[in-house]
Amino acid sequence: MNLTLRKLALGFMLVLLCGSCEAPEPETAETATPPNIVLIYTDDLGYGDVSSYGATAFETPHIDQLATEGLRFTRAYAPSATCTPSRYALLTGEYAWRRKGTGIARGDAALIIEPGRTTLPSVLQKAGYTTGVMGKWHLGLGGEGGPDWNGDIKPGPLEIGFDEAFLIPATGDRVPTVYVENHRVVGLDPADPITVSFNEPVGDEPTGRDHPELLKMHPSHGHDRTIVNGISRIGYMSGGQAARWVDEDMADVITAKATAFIEQHQDSPFFLFFSTHDIHVPRVAHDRFAGQSGLGPRGDVILQLDWCVGEIMGTLDRLGLADNTLVLFTSDNGPVLDDGYEDQAVELQGEHEPAGGLRGGKYSAFEAGTRVPFILRWPGSVTPGATSDALVSQVDLLASLASLTGVTITADEGPDSFDQIHTLLGHTSEGREHLVEHNSAGTLSLIKGPWKYIEPSNARAYNQNTDIELGNDPNPQLYHLEEDRGEQRNVAADHPDVVEALSALLEQIKEDGRSRPD
Ligand code: NG6
Ligand code: CA
């Protein structure tokens, strides 16, 4: 065993020996070897979108298997109600609202995480792990001025702690519609360079706005610029023809990259950040799944997502790695039906409740914006089939996995990331003392005990396009989440003392610049 590995094993034993735990300490025989870590980060998957969280309109057997073999959390949160800020907080351990420029990133945004700062993957690199990100990125690429699509695209994930990267640079609905592997666009013909603009037209390719007859999927709002693969996107693009992705193959392509990464690194500890495109728009399932859910494309891509999870689990089984791999499954924000394409998500929804009875949806300060499925499987170390109601957040992964792997972080590193490793492994039902949430308008909420306080905001309360209540209100809102899970009764007027205390605590957390209790 080399020195790094020995350090890792030692730190790892220490974390399992310390801490006050309600449940018996787990068997430690298997812990002589540090666990591999696979984080499956889905896009826009709602609290009620999988059968282990109550969906009945279709089955998600692989995700459910993770739940029957692992620990299922009922009060786990994405840090924000949209993708970029959630991912920023996940990787840096810092609430995104502390930093400007962390809103939904444009397709040509520069990297928003400064190279050199401590990140979740850099912590795990320090612990001796090989780290890889496969799938959606959406955290910007390149220095000031953004990425050079035709040259070396950096800084990017390799400069902030990942050893390997295969990326959908932003989202499936934004140009450029190409994959980036490490520093380069995959399959780019230098004779056909890529040009991208989000301001004015580039090249002479048809747009969805001018040529709807060329579309196989029509926009409902936005998404009417350059047409690629019969789908119009956000932004204009020309060139890079040979490099353009085929949406129907995207799940297969990124899953193959993820399983290859596992195969390649099976002999040493690895961290895989498998960041799916599903179930974001445009929802275009492979033929194997198209039409299979009965709920239209949105349901079909949930089945596709479940298949991806099955491929990852099957690979771990086949290589004999399942017992020594911590698999975490969660989502970057809550659900939306119409997110800009006419894909019948609304018409074919039927009885299915993507938000599982929570109020709001993606973009919202209400619970559906950020409360998401969160399942942790680690055979032998986590009680199978258990449920935890502890308050946890994805922002905690940095400090918690640092703790698990024996890496010490300073007060400034992961400033909002709490060491929740004993909660995450189910040793205790105690969760975070408080949690700040963030919606697409920048409105903050504070959850503490049974209470949720939403700060006053003059931003619009409702988005007609997505048909989502955003949770913004010029008056303070207070909900008792235990008695009123659906946030139907604003009881701020009945409990001015609670409102005052929570608003003061929120201001304090803002001012302090950090919130980890060290
Ligand atoms: C919005 C897009 C939406 C989606 C979202 C980002 C329009 C009208 N809407 O601006 O379709 O792309 O950005 O989603 O363009 S996220 O999950 O990546 O945050
Ligand atoms: Ca998302």
Coordinates of C-alpha atoms and ligand atoms in Angstrom, one line a residue:
M1 CA 0.0 0.0 0.0
N2 CA 1.5 3.4 -0.9
L3 CA 1.7 6.3 1.4
T4 CA -1.4 8.1 0.1
L5 CA -3.5 5.0 0.3
R6 CA -2.2 4.3 3.8
K7 CA -3.1 7.8 4.9
L8 CA -6.5 7.4 3.3
A9 CA -7.2 4.1 5.1
L10 CA -6.1 5.6 8.4
G11 CA -8.3 8.7 8.1
F12 CA -11.1 6.5 7.0
M13 CA -10.8 4.2 10.1
L14 CA -10.7 7.3 12.3
V15 CA -14.0 8.7 11.1
L16 CA -15.7 5.4 11.7
L17 CA -14.3 5.2 15.2
C18 CA -15.2 8.7 16.3
G19 CA -18.5 10.7 16.7
S20 CA -21.5 10.0 18.8
C21 CA -23.8 7.6 17.1
E22 CA -27.3 6.4 17.9
A23 CA -27.2 3.3 15.7
P24 CA -24.5 0.7 16.3
E25 CA -21.2 1.4 14.6
P26 CA -21.0 -0.3 11.2
E27 CA -18.9 -3.4 10.7
T28 CA -15.4 -2.1 9.9
A29 CA -14.0 -5.2 8.2
E30 CA -14.8 -3.8 4.8
T31 CA -13.5 -0.4 5.7
A32 CA -9.8 -1.4 5.5
T33 CA -10.1 -0.3 1.9
P34 CA -11.5 3.2 1.2
P35 CA -14.8 3.2 -0.7
N36 CA -15.1 4.3 -4.3
I37 CA -17.6 7.1 -4.6
V38 CA -20.1 7.4 -7.4
L39 CA -22.3 10.5 -7.4
I40 CA -25.2 10.2 -9.8
Y41 CA -26.5 13.8 -10.2
T42 CA -29.7 13.9 -12.2
D43 CA -31.1 17.0 -13.8
D44 CA -34.6 18.4 -12.9
L45 CA -35.8 15.2 -11.4
G46 CA -38.6 15.9 -8.9
Y47 CA -39.1 14.5 -5.4
G48 CA -42.0 12.4 -6.7
D49 CA -40.4 11.3 -10.0
V50 CA -39.2 7.9 -8.9
S51 CA -41.2 5.0 -7.5
S52 CA -39.2 4.8 -4.3
Y53 CA -40.5 8.3 -3.6
G54 CA -44.1 7.6 -4.5
A55 CA -44.4 7.6 -8.3
T56 CA -46.9 5.0 -9.4
A57 CA -47.4 5.9 -13.1
F58 CA -44.2 4.0 -14.1
E59 CA -41.5 2.0 -12.4
T60 CA -37.9 3.0 -11.8
P61 CA -36.5 -0.4 -10.7
H62 CA -32.8 0.4 -10.6
I63 CA -33.2 3.6 -8.6
D64 CA -35.6 1.7 -6.3
Q65 CA -33.0 -1.0 -5.8
L66 CA -30.6 1.6 -4.6
A67 CA -33.2 2.6 -2.1
T68 CA -33.9 -1.0 -0.9
E69 CA -30.2 -1.6 -0.5
G70 CA -29.4 1.9 0.9
L71 CA -30.6 4.8 2.9
R72 CA -33.4 7.0 1.6
F73 CA -33.6 10.6 2.8
T74 CA -36.9 12.5 2.9
R75 CA -35.6 15.9 3.8
A76 CA -32.6 16.3 1.5
Y77 CA -32.0 19.4 -0.5
A78 CA -30.3 20.7 -3.6
P79 CA -28.7 24.0 -2.7
S80 CA -30.7 26.0 -5.3
A81 CA -33.7 25.7 -7.5
T82 CA -31.7 25.7 -10.7
C83 CA -28.7 23.9 -12.0
T84 CA -25.7 26.2 -12.1
P85 CA -25.9 27.5 -8.5
S86 CA -26.7 24.0 -7.2
R87 CA -23.7 22.6 -8.9
Y88 CA -21.5 25.5 -7.8
A89 CA -22.5 24.8 -4.2
L90 CA -22.1 21.0 -4.5
L91 CA -18.6 21.3 -5.8
T92 CA -17.3 24.3 -3.7
G93 CA -19.2 23.7 -0.4
E94 CA -20.2 27.4 -0.6
Y95 CA -23.7 28.7 -1.1
A96 CA -23.8 30.1 -4.6
W97 CA -25.8 33.2 -3.6
R98 CA -22.7 34.5 -1.9
R99 CA -21.1 35.0 -5.3
K100 CA -22.1 37.0 -8.3
G101 CA -22.2 35.3 -11.7
T102 CA -23.5 32.0 -10.3
G103 CA -27.0 32.1 -11.9
I104 CA -28.0 29.8 -14.8
A105 CA -24.8 30.0 -17.0
R106 CA -25.0 30.9 -20.6
G107 CA -23.6 28.3 -23.1
D108 CA -20.5 30.4 -23.5
A109 CA -19.9 31.5 -19.9
A110 CA -16.4 31.4 -18.5
L111 CA -15.6 28.9 -15.7
I112 CA -17.2 30.2 -12.5
I113 CA -15.1 28.2 -10.0
E114 CA -11.6 29.7 -9.6
P115 CA -8.9 27.2 -10.3
G116 CA -6.9 26.5 -7.2
R117 CA -9.7 26.7 -4.7
T118 CA -10.7 23.7 -2.7
T119 CA -13.5 21.6 -4.3
L120 CA -15.1 18.3 -3.7
P121 CA -13.0 16.6 -6.4
S122 CA -9.8 18.3 -5.2
V123 CA -10.4 17.1 -1.7
L124 CA -10.8 13.6 -3.0
Q125 CA -7.7 13.9 -5.1
K126 CA -5.9 14.9 -1.9
A127 CA -7.2 11.7 -0.4
G128 CA -5.7 9.6 -3.2
Y129 CA -8.7 9.3 -5.4
T130 CA -8.8 9.4 -9.2
T131 CA -11.6 11.8 -10.1
G132 CA -13.8 12.0 -13.1
V133 CA -16.8 14.0 -14.3
M134 CA -18.9 12.5 -17.1
G135 CA -22.0 14.4 -18.4
K136 CA -23.5 17.8 -17.8
W137 CA -21.2 20.5 -16.6
H138 CA -23.0 24.0 -16.8
L139 CA -20.4 25.8 -14.7
G140 CA -18.8 27.6 -17.5
L141 CA -15.5 26.8 -19.3
G142 CA -12.5 28.9 -20.2
G143 CA -11.0 32.1 -18.8
E144 CA -12.3 35.6 -19.1
G145 CA -14.1 35.9 -22.4
G146 CA -15.3 32.2 -22.3
P147 CA -14.2 29.1 -24.1
D148 CA -12.2 28.8 -27.3
W149 CA -14.3 26.0 -28.8
N150 CA -11.7 25.5 -31.5
G151 CA -8.6 25.3 -29.3
D152 CA -7.7 24.3 -25.8
I153 CA -10.8 24.8 -23.6
K154 CA -9.5 25.7 -20.2
P155 CA -9.6 26.3 -17.4
G156 CA -12.4 23.7 -16.8
P157 CA -12.9 20.7 -14.6
L158 CA -9.3 19.5 -15.0
E159 CA -8.2 22.8 -13.4
I160 CA -10.4 22.4 -10.4
G161 CA -9.8 18.9 -9.2
F162 CA -11.0 16.4 -11.9
D163 CA -8.5 14.1 -13.5
E164 CA -10.8 13.3 -16.4
A165 CA -13.8 15.0 -18.0
F166 CA -16.3 14.2 -20.7
L167 CA -18.8 17.0 -20.9
I168 CA -22.0 18.3 -22.1
P169 CA -20.6 21.8 -21.7
A170 CA -23.8 23.6 -20.5
T171 CA -27.2 22.0 -21.2
G172 CA -28.8 19.9 -24.0
D173 CA -30.9 23.0 -25.0
R174 CA -28.0 25.4 -25.4
V175 CA -25.4 25.6 -28.1
P176 CA -22.8 24.4 -28.8
T177 CA -24.3 21.0 -29.1
V178 CA -20.9 19.1 -28.9
Y179 CA -19.1 17.1 -26.3
V180 CA -15.9 18.3 -24.7
E181 CA -13.4 15.7 -23.6
N182 CA -10.7 17.1 -21.3
H183 CA -9.7 20.2 -23.1
R184 CA -11.1 19.6 -26.6
V185 CA -14.3 19.4 -28.5
V186 CA -14.7 15.7 -29.5
G187 CA -14.6 15.0 -33.2
L188 CA -14.0 18.6 -34.3
D189 CA -12.9 19.0 -37.9
P190 CA -10.4 22.0 -37.9
A191 CA -11.6 22.8 -41.3
D192 CA -15.1 23.4 -39.9
P193 CA -14.6 25.6 -36.9
I194 CA -17.3 26.3 -34.4
T195 CA -18.8 29.8 -33.9
V196 CA -21.3 30.4 -31.1
S197 CA -23.3 33.5 -30.2
F198 CA -26.1 34.2 -27.7
N199 CA -26.6 37.8 -29.0
E200 CA -26.8 37.8 -32.8
P201 CA -27.1 35.2 -35.6
V202 CA -23.9 33.5 -36.8
G203 CA -23.6 31.5 -40.0
D204 CA -26.6 30.8 -42.2
E205 CA -28.2 27.7 -40.6
P206 CA -32.0 27.8 -40.2
T207 CA -33.5 28.7 -36.9
G208 CA -36.6 27.3 -35.2
R209 CA -38.2 30.7 -35.3
D210 CA -37.9 31.1 -39.1
H211 CA -38.2 27.4 -40.1
P212 CA -40.6 25.6 -37.8
E213 CA -41.3 23.2 -40.6
L214 CA -37.8 21.7 -40.1
L215 CA -38.4 20.8 -36.5
K216 CA -39.2 17.5 -34.9
M217 CA -39.7 19.1 -31.5
H218 CA -41.2 22.6 -31.3
P219 CA -40.3 25.3 -28.8
S220 CA -43.1 26.5 -26.4
H221 CA -41.1 29.4 -25.1
G222 CA -37.5 30.5 -26.0
H223 CA -35.4 27.7 -27.7
D224 CA -36.0 29.0 -31.2
R225 CA -32.5 29.7 -32.5
T226 CA -30.2 27.3 -34.4
I227 CA -31.7 24.0 -35.3
V228 CA -29.6 20.9 -34.5
N229 CA -30.9 17.4 -35.1
G230 CA -34.4 18.8 -35.8
I231 CA -34.5 20.7 -32.4
S232 CA -34.0 24.4 -32.1
R233 CA -31.8 25.6 -29.2
I234 CA -31.0 28.5 -27.1
G235 CA -28.3 30.5 -29.0
Y236 CA -26.8 30.5 -32.5
M237 CA -24.1 28.1 -33.7
S238 CA -22.3 27.5 -37.0
G239 CA -19.7 24.9 -37.9
G240 CA -18.6 21.8 -36.0
Q241 CA -21.0 19.7 -38.0
A242 CA -19.0 16.4 -37.5
A243 CA -18.8 17.0 -33.8
R244 CA -22.5 17.6 -33.1
W245 CA -24.3 15.3 -30.8
V246 CA -27.3 13.2 -31.5
D247 CA -29.8 13.7 -28.6
E248 CA -31.2 10.2 -28.9
D249 CA -27.7 8.8 -28.2
M250 CA -26.7 11.1 -25.4
A251 CA -27.6 8.8 -22.5
D252 CA -25.8 5.9 -24.1
V253 CA -22.7 8.0 -24.8
I254 CA -22.2 9.5 -21.4
T255 CA -23.1 6.2 -19.6
A256 CA -20.5 4.4 -21.7
K257 CA -17.9 7.0 -20.6
A258 CA -18.9 6.6 -17.0
T259 CA -18.7 2.8 -17.0
A260 CA -15.4 2.9 -18.9
F261 CA -14.0 5.3 -16.2
I262 CA -15.1 2.7 -13.5
E263 CA -13.4 -0.1 -15.4
Q264 CA -10.2 1.8 -15.9
H265 CA -9.9 2.8 -12.3
Q266 CA -11.2 -0.3 -10.6
D267 CA -7.9 -1.1 -8.9
S268 CA -7.6 2.2 -7.0
P269 CA -10.1 4.5 -5.2
F270 CA -12.1 6.6 -7.7
F271 CA -14.7 9.3 -7.5
L272 CA -17.1 9.4 -10.4
F273 CA -19.4 12.5 -10.8
F274 CA -21.9 11.1 -13.2
S275 CA -24.0 14.0 -14.2
T276 CA -26.9 13.0 -16.4
H277 CA -28.6 15.1 -19.1
D278 CA -31.9 13.4 -18.2
I279 CA -34.4 14.6 -17.5
H280 CA -33.7 18.1 -18.7
V281 CA -35.1 19.5 -21.9
P282 CA -35.0 18.7 -24.8
R283 CA -36.4 15.3 -23.7
V284 CA -35.5 13.0 -26.5
A285 CA -35.3 9.4 -25.5
H286 CA -33.5 6.7 -27.4
D287 CA -35.8 4.4 -29.5
R288 CA -35.6 1.8 -26.7
F289 CA -37.5 4.1 -24.3
A290 CA -39.5 6.4 -26.6
G291 CA -43.2 5.7 -26.0
Q292 CA -42.6 3.3 -23.2
S293 CA -43.8 5.3 -20.2
G294 CA -47.2 6.3 -21.4
L295 CA -46.4 9.8 -20.1
G296 CA -44.7 11.1 -23.3
P297 CA -41.0 12.1 -23.5
R298 CA -40.7 13.3 -19.9
G299 CA -41.7 9.9 -18.6
D300 CA -39.6 8.1 -21.3
V301 CA -36.5 9.9 -20.2
I302 CA -37.1 8.9 -16.6
L303 CA -37.1 5.3 -17.8
Q304 CA -33.9 6.1 -19.7
L305 CA -32.4 7.6 -16.6
D306 CA -33.2 4.5 -14.6
W307 CA -31.5 2.4 -17.2
C308 CA -28.3 4.6 -16.9
V309 CA -28.4 3.9 -13.1
G310 CA -28.8 0.2 -13.8
E311 CA -25.7 0.3 -16.1
I312 CA -23.6 1.9 -13.4
M313 CA -24.8 -0.6 -10.8
G314 CA -24.3 -3.5 -13.2
T315 CA -20.8 -2.4 -13.9
L316 CA -20.0 -2.2 -10.2
D317 CA -21.5 -5.7 -9.7
R318 CA -19.6 -7.2 -12.6
L319 CA -16.3 -5.8 -11.4
G320 CA -17.0 -6.9 -7.8
L321 CA -16.9 -3.3 -6.6
A322 CA -20.5 -2.8 -5.3
D323 CA -19.7 -3.6 -1.7
N324 CA -16.9 -1.1 -1.6
T325 CA -18.5 1.7 -3.5
L326 CA -20.6 4.5 -1.9
V327 CA -23.3 5.4 -4.5
L328 CA -25.2 8.6 -4.0
F329 CA -28.2 9.4 -6.2
T330 CA -29.8 12.8 -6.2
S331 CA -31.0 15.7 -8.4
D332 CA -29.8 19.3 -9.0
N333 CA -33.3 20.9 -8.6
G334 CA -37.0 20.1 -8.7
P335 CA -39.3 19.3 -11.5
V336 CA -40.8 21.3 -14.4
L337 CA -43.3 20.1 -17.0
D338 CA -43.1 22.8 -19.7
D339 CA -39.5 24.0 -19.7
G340 CA -39.6 25.4 -23.2
Y341 CA -40.5 22.6 -25.7
E342 CA -43.9 21.2 -26.7
D343 CA -43.2 17.7 -25.6
Q344 CA -46.6 16.9 -24.1
A345 CA -45.3 16.8 -20.5
V346 CA -48.4 18.7 -19.4
E347 CA -50.9 16.9 -21.6
L348 CA -49.8 13.4 -20.7
Q349 CA -49.0 13.9 -17.0
G350 CA -52.2 12.1 -15.9
E351 CA -52.2 11.4 -12.1
H352 CA -48.4 11.5 -11.9
E353 CA -47.1 14.1 -9.4
P354 CA -43.5 15.0 -10.2
A355 CA -43.2 17.1 -7.0
G356 CA -44.7 14.4 -4.8
G357 CA -47.2 16.8 -3.3
L358 CA -44.7 19.5 -2.6
R359 CA -45.6 23.1 -3.6
G360 CA -43.8 24.9 -6.5
G361 CA -41.3 23.3 -8.9
K362 CA -37.9 24.0 -10.5
Y363 CA -37.1 27.7 -10.0
S364 CA -39.2 28.0 -6.9
A365 CA -38.6 29.0 -3.2
F366 CA -41.3 26.5 -2.3
E367 CA -40.2 23.0 -1.4
A368 CA -40.5 21.4 -4.8
G369 CA -37.7 23.7 -6.0
T370 CA -35.1 22.1 -3.9
R371 CA -36.3 19.1 -1.9
V372 CA -35.2 16.2 -4.0
P373 CA -34.7 12.4 -4.0
F374 CA -31.4 11.5 -2.2
I375 CA -30.4 7.9 -1.8
L376 CA -27.1 6.6 -0.4
R377 CA -26.1 3.0 -0.8
W378 CA -23.0 1.5 0.7
P379 CA -23.5 -2.2 1.4
G380 CA -22.2 -3.3 4.8
S381 CA -21.9 0.3 6.1
V382 CA -25.4 1.6 5.6
T383 CA -28.5 -0.2 6.8
P384 CA -30.4 -1.4 3.7
G385 CA -33.9 -0.1 3.2
A386 CA -33.7 2.5 5.9
T387 CA -35.2 6.0 5.7
S388 CA -33.8 9.2 7.3
D389 CA -35.8 12.3 8.0
A390 CA -32.7 14.3 8.9
L391 CA -32.2 17.7 7.3
V392 CA -29.3 17.3 4.8
S393 CA -28.0 19.2 1.8
Q394 CA -25.8 18.5 -1.2
V395 CA -23.6 21.4 -0.1
D396 CA -22.5 19.2 2.8
L397 CA -20.8 16.6 0.5
L398 CA -17.5 18.4 0.5
A399 CA -17.0 18.5 4.3
S400 CA -18.6 15.1 4.8
L401 CA -16.5 13.2 2.2
A402 CA -13.4 15.1 3.4
S403 CA -14.2 13.7 6.9
L404 CA -14.8 10.2 5.5
T405 CA -11.5 10.1 3.7
G406 CA -9.5 11.8 6.4
V407 CA -8.8 15.1 4.7
T408 CA -8.7 18.2 7.0
I409 CA -10.3 21.3 5.6
T410 CA -9.8 24.8 7.0
A411 CA -12.6 27.2 8.0
D412 CA -12.5 28.9 4.6
E413 CA -12.7 25.8 2.6
G414 CA -16.2 24.7 1.9
P415 CA -17.5 27.6 4.1
D416 CA -21.1 26.4 4.1
S417 CA -20.4 22.7 4.0
F418 CA -21.2 20.9 7.3
D419 CA -19.6 17.6 8.2
Q420 CA -22.7 15.4 8.1
I421 CA -21.0 12.1 7.5
H422 CA -22.6 10.3 10.4
T423 CA -26.0 11.5 9.3
L424 CA -25.4 10.5 5.7
L425 CA -24.3 7.0 6.8
G426 CA -27.4 6.7 9.0
H427 CA -25.5 6.6 12.3
T428 CA -27.6 9.4 13.6
S429 CA -31.0 11.0 12.8
E430 CA -29.7 14.4 13.7
G431 CA -29.3 16.6 10.6
R432 CA -28.2 20.2 10.0
E433 CA -29.3 22.8 12.4
H434 CA -30.3 25.1 9.6
L435 CA -30.2 25.4 5.9
V436 CA -30.4 28.3 3.4
E437 CA -32.2 27.7 0.1
H438 CA -32.2 29.8 -3.0
N439 CA -34.6 30.3 -5.9
S440 CA -34.2 31.5 -9.4
A441 CA -34.9 35.1 -8.4
G442 CA -32.3 35.0 -5.7
T443 CA -34.9 34.9 -2.9
L444 CA -33.5 33.1 0.2
S445 CA -35.3 30.8 2.6
L446 CA -34.1 29.5 5.9
I447 CA -35.1 26.1 7.2
K448 CA -34.6 25.5 10.9
G449 CA -36.3 22.8 12.9
P450 CA -39.9 22.5 11.6
W451 CA -39.9 26.0 10.3
K452 CA -39.3 27.5 6.9
Y453 CA -38.9 31.3 6.5
I454 CA -38.9 32.8 3.0
E455 CA -37.5 36.3 2.9
P456 CA -39.7 39.1 1.3
S457 CA -39.1 39.6 -2.4
N458 CA -40.6 41.8 -5.0
A459 CA -39.8 39.4 -7.8
R460 CA -42.7 38.0 -9.7
A461 CA -44.7 35.3 -7.9
Y462 CA -45.6 33.1 -10.8
N463 CA -44.1 32.1 -14.1
Q464 CA -46.8 31.7 -16.7
N465 CA -44.5 29.8 -19.2
T466 CA -43.6 27.1 -16.8
D467 CA -46.8 27.4 -14.7
I468 CA -44.8 27.4 -11.6
E469 CA -45.3 29.4 -8.4
L470 CA -41.9 30.9 -7.6
G471 CA -42.5 31.5 -3.9
N472 CA -41.7 35.2 -4.1
D473 CA -43.9 37.5 -2.0
P474 CA -43.3 41.1 -0.8
N475 CA -44.3 39.9 2.7
P476 CA -42.3 37.5 4.9
Q477 CA -43.6 33.9 4.7
L478 CA -43.4 31.3 7.4
Y479 CA -44.4 27.7 7.0
H480 CA -44.5 24.9 9.5
L481 CA -43.1 22.1 7.3
E482 CA -44.1 19.3 9.7
E483 CA -47.7 20.3 10.0
D484 CA -48.0 21.8 6.6
R485 CA -45.7 19.9 4.2
G486 CA -47.5 21.5 1.2
E487 CA -46.8 25.1 2.4
Q488 CA -50.4 26.1 2.2
R489 CA -50.7 28.3 5.3
N490 CA -48.4 31.3 5.7
V491 CA -48.3 31.6 9.5
A492 CA -45.9 34.6 9.7
A493 CA -48.5 36.8 11.2
D494 CA -49.2 34.3 14.0
H495 CA -45.5 33.9 14.9
P496 CA -43.8 37.3 14.7
D497 CA -41.1 36.1 17.1
V498 CA -40.2 33.1 14.9
V499 CA -40.1 35.4 11.8
E500 CA -37.8 37.8 13.6
A501 CA -35.5 35.2 14.9
L502 CA -35.2 33.4 11.5
S503 CA -34.8 36.6 9.6
A504 CA -32.0 37.7 12.0
L505 CA -30.3 34.4 11.7
L506 CA -30.5 34.6 7.9
E507 CA -28.9 38.1 7.9
Q508 CA -26.2 36.8 10.2
I509 CA -25.4 33.9 7.9
K510 CA -25.2 36.4 5.0
E511 CA -22.9 38.7 6.8
D512 CA -20.6 36.1 8.2
G513 CA -19.7 34.9 4.7
R514 CA -19.7 31.3 6.0
S515 CA -22.0 29.1 8.1
R516 CA -20.1 25.9 9.0
P517 CA -20.1 25.6 12.8
D518 CA -16.4 25.1 13.5
Ligands
NG6_1 C1 -33.9 28.6 -18.7 C2 -34.5 27.9 -20.0 C3 -34.8 26.5 -19.5 C4 -33.6 25.7 -19.0 C5 -33.1 26.6 -17.8 C6 -31.8 26.0 -17.2 C7 -35.6 29.4 -21.5 C8 -36.9 30.0 -21.9 N1 -35.7 28.6 -20.4 O1 -33.5 29.9 -19.0 O2 -35.3 25.8 -20.7 O3 -32.7 25.6 -19.9 O4 -32.8 27.9 -18.2 O5 -32.1 24.8 -16.6 O6 -34.7 29.5 -22.2 S1 -31.1 24.3 -15.5 O7 -31.7 23.0 -15.0 O8 -29.9 24.0 -16.3 O9 -30.9 25.3 -14.5
CA2 CA -31.4 21.3 -13.5

